[in-house]
CSV table of C-alpha atoms in Angstrom, one decimal:
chain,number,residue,atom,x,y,z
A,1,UNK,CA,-8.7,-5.1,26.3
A,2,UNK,CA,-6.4,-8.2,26.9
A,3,UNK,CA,-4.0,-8.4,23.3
A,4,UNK,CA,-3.7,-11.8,23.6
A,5,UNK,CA,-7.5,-12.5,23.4
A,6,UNK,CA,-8.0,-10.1,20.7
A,7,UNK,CA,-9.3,-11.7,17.1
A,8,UNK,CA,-9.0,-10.6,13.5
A,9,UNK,CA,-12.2,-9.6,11.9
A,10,UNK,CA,-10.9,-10.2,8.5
A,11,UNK,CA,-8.1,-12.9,8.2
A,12,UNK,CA,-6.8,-16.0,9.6
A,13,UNK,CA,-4.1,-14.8,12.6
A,14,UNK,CA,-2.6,-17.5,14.8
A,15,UNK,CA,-1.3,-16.6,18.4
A,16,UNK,CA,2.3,-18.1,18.5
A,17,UNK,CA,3.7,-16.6,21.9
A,18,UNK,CA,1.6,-14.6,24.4
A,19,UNK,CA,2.5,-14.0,28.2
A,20,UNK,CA,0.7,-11.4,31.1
A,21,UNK,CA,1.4,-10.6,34.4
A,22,UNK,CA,0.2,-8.2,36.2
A,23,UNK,CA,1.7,-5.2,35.2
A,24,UNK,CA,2.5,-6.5,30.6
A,25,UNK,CA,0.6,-8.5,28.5
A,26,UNK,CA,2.0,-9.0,24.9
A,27,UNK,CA,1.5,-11.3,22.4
A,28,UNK,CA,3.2,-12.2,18.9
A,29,UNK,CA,1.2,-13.3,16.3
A,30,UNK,CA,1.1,-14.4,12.2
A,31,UNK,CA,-1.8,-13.3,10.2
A,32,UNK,CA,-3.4,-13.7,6.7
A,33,UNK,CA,-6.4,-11.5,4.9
A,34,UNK,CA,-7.7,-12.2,1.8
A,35,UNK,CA,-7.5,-8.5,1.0
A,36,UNK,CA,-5.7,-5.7,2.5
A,37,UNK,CA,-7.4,-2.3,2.9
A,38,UNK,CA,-5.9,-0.2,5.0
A,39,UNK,CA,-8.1,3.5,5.5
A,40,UNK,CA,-10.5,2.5,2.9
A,41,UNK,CA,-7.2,2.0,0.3
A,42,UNK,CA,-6.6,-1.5,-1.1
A,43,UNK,CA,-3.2,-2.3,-0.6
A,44,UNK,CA,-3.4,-5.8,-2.4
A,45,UNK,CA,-4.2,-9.0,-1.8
A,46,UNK,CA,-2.9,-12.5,0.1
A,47,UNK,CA,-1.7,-10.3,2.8
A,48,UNK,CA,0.2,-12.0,4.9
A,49,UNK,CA,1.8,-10.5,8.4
A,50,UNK,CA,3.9,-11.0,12.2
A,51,UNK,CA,3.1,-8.8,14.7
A,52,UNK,CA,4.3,-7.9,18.4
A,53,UNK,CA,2.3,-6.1,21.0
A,54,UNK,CA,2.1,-5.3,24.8
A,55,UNK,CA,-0.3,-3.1,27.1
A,56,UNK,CA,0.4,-2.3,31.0
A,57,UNK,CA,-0.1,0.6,33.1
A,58,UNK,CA,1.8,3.1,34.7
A,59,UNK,CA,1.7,6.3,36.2
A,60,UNK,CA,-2.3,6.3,36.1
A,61,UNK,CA,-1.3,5.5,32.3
A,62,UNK,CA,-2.5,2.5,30.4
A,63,UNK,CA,0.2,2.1,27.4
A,64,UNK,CA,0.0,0.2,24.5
A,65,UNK,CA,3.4,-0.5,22.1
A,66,UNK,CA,3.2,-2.5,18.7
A,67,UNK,CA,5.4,-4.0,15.8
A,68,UNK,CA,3.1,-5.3,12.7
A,69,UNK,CA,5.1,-6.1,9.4
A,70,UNK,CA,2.9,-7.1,6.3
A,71,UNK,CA,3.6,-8.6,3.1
A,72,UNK,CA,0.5,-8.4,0.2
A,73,UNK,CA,0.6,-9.6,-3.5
A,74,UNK,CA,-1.4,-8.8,-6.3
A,75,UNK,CA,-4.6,-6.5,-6.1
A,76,UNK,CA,-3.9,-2.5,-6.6
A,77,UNK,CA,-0.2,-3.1,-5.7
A,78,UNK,CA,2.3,-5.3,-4.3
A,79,UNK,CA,4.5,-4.3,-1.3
A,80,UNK,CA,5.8,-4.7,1.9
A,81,UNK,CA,5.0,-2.8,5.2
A,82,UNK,CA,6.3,-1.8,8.5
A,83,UNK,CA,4.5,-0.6,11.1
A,84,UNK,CA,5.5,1.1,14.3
A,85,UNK,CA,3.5,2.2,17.3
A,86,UNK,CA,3.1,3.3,21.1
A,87,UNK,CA,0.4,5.2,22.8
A,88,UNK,CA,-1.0,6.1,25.7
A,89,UNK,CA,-5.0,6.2,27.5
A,90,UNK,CA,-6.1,8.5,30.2
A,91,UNK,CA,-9.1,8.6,31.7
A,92,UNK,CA,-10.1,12.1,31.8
A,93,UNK,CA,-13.7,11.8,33.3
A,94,UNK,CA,-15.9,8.6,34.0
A,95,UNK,CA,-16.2,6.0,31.1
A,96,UNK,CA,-13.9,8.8,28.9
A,97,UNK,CA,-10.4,8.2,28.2
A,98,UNK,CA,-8.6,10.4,26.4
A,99,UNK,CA,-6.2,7.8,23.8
A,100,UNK,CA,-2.9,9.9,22.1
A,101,UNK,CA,0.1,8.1,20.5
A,102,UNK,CA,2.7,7.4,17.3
A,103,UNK,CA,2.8,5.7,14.4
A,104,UNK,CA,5.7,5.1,11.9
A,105,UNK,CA,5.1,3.2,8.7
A,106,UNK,CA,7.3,2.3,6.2
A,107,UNK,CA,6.9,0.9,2.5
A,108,UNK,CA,8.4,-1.0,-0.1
A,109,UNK,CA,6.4,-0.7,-3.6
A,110,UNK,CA,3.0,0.8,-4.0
A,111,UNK,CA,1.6,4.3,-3.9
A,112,UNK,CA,3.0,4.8,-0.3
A,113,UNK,CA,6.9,4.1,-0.9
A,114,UNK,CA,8.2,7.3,-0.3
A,115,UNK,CA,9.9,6.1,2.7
A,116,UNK,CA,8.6,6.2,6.3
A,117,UNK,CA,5.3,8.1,7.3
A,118,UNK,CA,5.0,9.6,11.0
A,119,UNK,CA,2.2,10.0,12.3
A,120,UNK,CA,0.6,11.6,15.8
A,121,UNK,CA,-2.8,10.5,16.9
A,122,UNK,CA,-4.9,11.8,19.2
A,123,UNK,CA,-8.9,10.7,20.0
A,124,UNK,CA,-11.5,10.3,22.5
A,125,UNK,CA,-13.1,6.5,23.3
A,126,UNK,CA,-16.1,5.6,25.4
A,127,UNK,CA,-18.6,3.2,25.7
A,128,UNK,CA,-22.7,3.9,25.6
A,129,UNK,CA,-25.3,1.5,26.0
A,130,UNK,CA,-22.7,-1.7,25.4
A,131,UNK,CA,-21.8,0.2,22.3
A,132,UNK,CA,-17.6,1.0,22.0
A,133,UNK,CA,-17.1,4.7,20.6
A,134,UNK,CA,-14.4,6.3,19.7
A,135,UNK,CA,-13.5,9.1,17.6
A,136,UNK,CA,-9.2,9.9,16.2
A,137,UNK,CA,-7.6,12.3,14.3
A,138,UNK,CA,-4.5,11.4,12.7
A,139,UNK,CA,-1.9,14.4,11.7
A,140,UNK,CA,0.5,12.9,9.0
A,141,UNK,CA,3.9,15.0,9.9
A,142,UNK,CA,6.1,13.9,7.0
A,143,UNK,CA,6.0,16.0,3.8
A,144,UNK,CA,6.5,13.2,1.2
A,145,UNK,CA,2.9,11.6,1.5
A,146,UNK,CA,0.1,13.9,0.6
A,147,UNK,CA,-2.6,14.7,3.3
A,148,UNK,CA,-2.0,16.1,6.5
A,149,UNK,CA,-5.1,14.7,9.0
A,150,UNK,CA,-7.1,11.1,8.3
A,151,UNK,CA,-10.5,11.2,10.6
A,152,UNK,CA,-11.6,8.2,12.1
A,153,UNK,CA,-15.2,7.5,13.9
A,154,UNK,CA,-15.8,3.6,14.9
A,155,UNK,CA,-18.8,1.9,16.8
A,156,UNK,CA,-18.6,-1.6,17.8
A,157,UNK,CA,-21.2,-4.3,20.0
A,158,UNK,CA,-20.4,-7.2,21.4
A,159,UNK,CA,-22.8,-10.0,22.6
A,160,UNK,CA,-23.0,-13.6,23.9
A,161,UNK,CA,-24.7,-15.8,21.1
A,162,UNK,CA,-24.0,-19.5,23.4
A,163,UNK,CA,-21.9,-20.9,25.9
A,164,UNK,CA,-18.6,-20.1,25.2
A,165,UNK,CA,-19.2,-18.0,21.5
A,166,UNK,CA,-19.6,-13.9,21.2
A,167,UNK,CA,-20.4,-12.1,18.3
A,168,UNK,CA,-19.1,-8.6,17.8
A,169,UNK,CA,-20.4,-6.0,15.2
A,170,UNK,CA,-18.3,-2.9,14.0
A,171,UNK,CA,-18.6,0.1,12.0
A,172,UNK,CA,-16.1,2.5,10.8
A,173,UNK,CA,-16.2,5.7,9.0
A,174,UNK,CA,-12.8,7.3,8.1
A,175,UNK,CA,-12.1,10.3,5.9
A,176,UNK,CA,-8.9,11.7,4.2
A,177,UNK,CA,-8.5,15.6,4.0
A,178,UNK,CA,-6.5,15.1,1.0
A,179,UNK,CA,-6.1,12.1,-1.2
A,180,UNK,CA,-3.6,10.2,0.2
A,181,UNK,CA,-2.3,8.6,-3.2
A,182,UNK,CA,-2.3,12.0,-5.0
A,183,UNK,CA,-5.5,10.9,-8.2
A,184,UNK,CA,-6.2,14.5,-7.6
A,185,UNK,CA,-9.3,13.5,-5.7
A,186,UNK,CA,-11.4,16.2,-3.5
A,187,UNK,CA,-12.9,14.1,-0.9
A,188,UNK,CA,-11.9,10.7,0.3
A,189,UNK,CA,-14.2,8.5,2.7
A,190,UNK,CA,-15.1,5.2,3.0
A,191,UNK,CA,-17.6,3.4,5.5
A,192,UNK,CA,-17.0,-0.3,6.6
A,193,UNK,CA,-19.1,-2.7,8.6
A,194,UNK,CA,-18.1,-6.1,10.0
A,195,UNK,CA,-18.8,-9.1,11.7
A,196,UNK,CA,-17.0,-11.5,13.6
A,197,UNK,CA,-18.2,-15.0,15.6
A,198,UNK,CA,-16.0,-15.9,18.1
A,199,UNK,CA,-15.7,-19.6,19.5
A,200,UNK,CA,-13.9,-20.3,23.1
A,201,UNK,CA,-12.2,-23.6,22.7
A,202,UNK,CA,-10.8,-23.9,25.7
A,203,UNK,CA,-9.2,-21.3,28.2
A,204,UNK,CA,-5.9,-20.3,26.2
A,205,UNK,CA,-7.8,-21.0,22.6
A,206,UNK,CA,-9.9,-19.1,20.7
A,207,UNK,CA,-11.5,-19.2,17.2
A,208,UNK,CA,-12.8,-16.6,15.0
A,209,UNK,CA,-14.7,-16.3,11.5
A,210,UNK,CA,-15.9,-13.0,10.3
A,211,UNK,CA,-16.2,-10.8,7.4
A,212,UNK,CA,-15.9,-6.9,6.4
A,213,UNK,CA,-17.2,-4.6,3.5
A,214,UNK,CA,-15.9,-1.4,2.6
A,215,UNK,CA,-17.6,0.7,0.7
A,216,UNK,CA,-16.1,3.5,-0.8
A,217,UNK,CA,-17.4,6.0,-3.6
A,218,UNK,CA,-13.9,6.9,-4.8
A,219,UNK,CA,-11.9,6.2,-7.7
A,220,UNK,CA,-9.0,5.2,-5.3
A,221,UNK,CA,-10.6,1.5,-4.8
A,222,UNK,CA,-13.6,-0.4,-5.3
A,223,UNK,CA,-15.9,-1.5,-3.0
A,224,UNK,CA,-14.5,-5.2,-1.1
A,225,UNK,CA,-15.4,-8.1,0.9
A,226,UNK,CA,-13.1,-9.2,2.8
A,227,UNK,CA,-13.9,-12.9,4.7
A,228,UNK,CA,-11.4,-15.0,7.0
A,229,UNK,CA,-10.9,-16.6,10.1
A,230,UNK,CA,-8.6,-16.5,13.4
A,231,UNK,CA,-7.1,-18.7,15.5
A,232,UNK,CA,-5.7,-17.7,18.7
A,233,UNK,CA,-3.5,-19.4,21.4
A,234,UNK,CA,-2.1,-18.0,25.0
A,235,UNK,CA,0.2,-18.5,27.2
């Protein structure tokens, strides 16, 4: 997937630099969502956010490294977050890859701000009848956050709906083994569906309106809507 075409489902996000060749492509880009849930967990609202990514191959190795900071007000908390990633994709038999990687998070205020979280991942991705699968597992390796694997199984389908404009529809179910903000919950899970409309403006701009619901049965959040709309720009 090229980075600097990809779209937020829910939020407005503006491409500000983006550049390929034929071995990187990255792009940097500024975000806003109306609310942030992260895994089913509402992290606030007015989220705002800047973040750096790039993709090549090597070594019969696609690789993907990120930089994502995010700032969100009001809601279930206020705070400020860090995010930290690089992984790797192998394809281990035709249309399988095999996707494995790190993540290090860090907080400032809310339930999470015990410093940073590592994280190893590790998943299985394919794609069925124009349908995207993929399932992860992610093993939490730091002993100040509760929970030691979050499960993660998503579904998405894109299609053309006119010249130049694409839909795509996603699903995502994700469960915690343990409650990851310690309400001395037994079972965590949450299932979200989204839709995004995506409009080619010209061959370096694209815009995107969409919307997602999570629904969740937990006392952790309520069910949200969460609405927006993208811009994007490369270079």
């Amino acid at each position: 997937m090229r980075l600097n075409n990809t779209l937020s489902v829910a939020g407005l996000s503006i491409a500000i630099i983006g550049f390929a060749n034929a071995e990187i492509e990255s792009v940097i880009s500024a975000g806003y969502n109306s609310d942030y849930v992260y895994r089913g967990v509402n992290l606030g609202e007015d989220q705002v956010s800047l973040s750096l990514d790039a993709s090549g191959s090597a070594a019969g190795l696609d690789w993907n490294v990120g930089l994502f900071h995010g700032t969100s007000q009001g809601g279930l908390v206020s705070q400020d977050e860090t995010r930290i990633s690089a992984g790797i994709t192998k394809a281990v038999q035709e249309s399988v890859d095999f996707n494995a990687g790190l993540i290090s998070t860090s907080y400032s205020g809310g339930p999470f701000a015990n410093g940073d979280r590592l994280e190893v991942y590790t998943g299985l991705s394919t794609t069925i009848a124009c349908i995207d699968l993929s399932a992860t597992a992610f093993f939490n390796t730091t002993d100040a956050y509760t929970g030691d694997v979050y499960y993660e199984i998503s579904a998405s389908y894109s299609f053309d709906v006119a010249d130049n404009v694409s839909a795509t529809l996603g699903a995502t179910y994700g469960n915690w083994d343990e409650d990851p903000v310690a309400l001395g919950l037994d079972d965590v899970d949450f299932l979200s569906l989204s839709a995004a409309l995506n409009i080619s403006l010209d061959d370096n701009i694209s815009a995107s309106v969409g919307v997602t619901h999570v629904i969740t049965d937990t006392a952790i959040t309520e069910d949200e809507t969460v609405i927006g709309a993208s811009l994007s720009f490369g270079l």
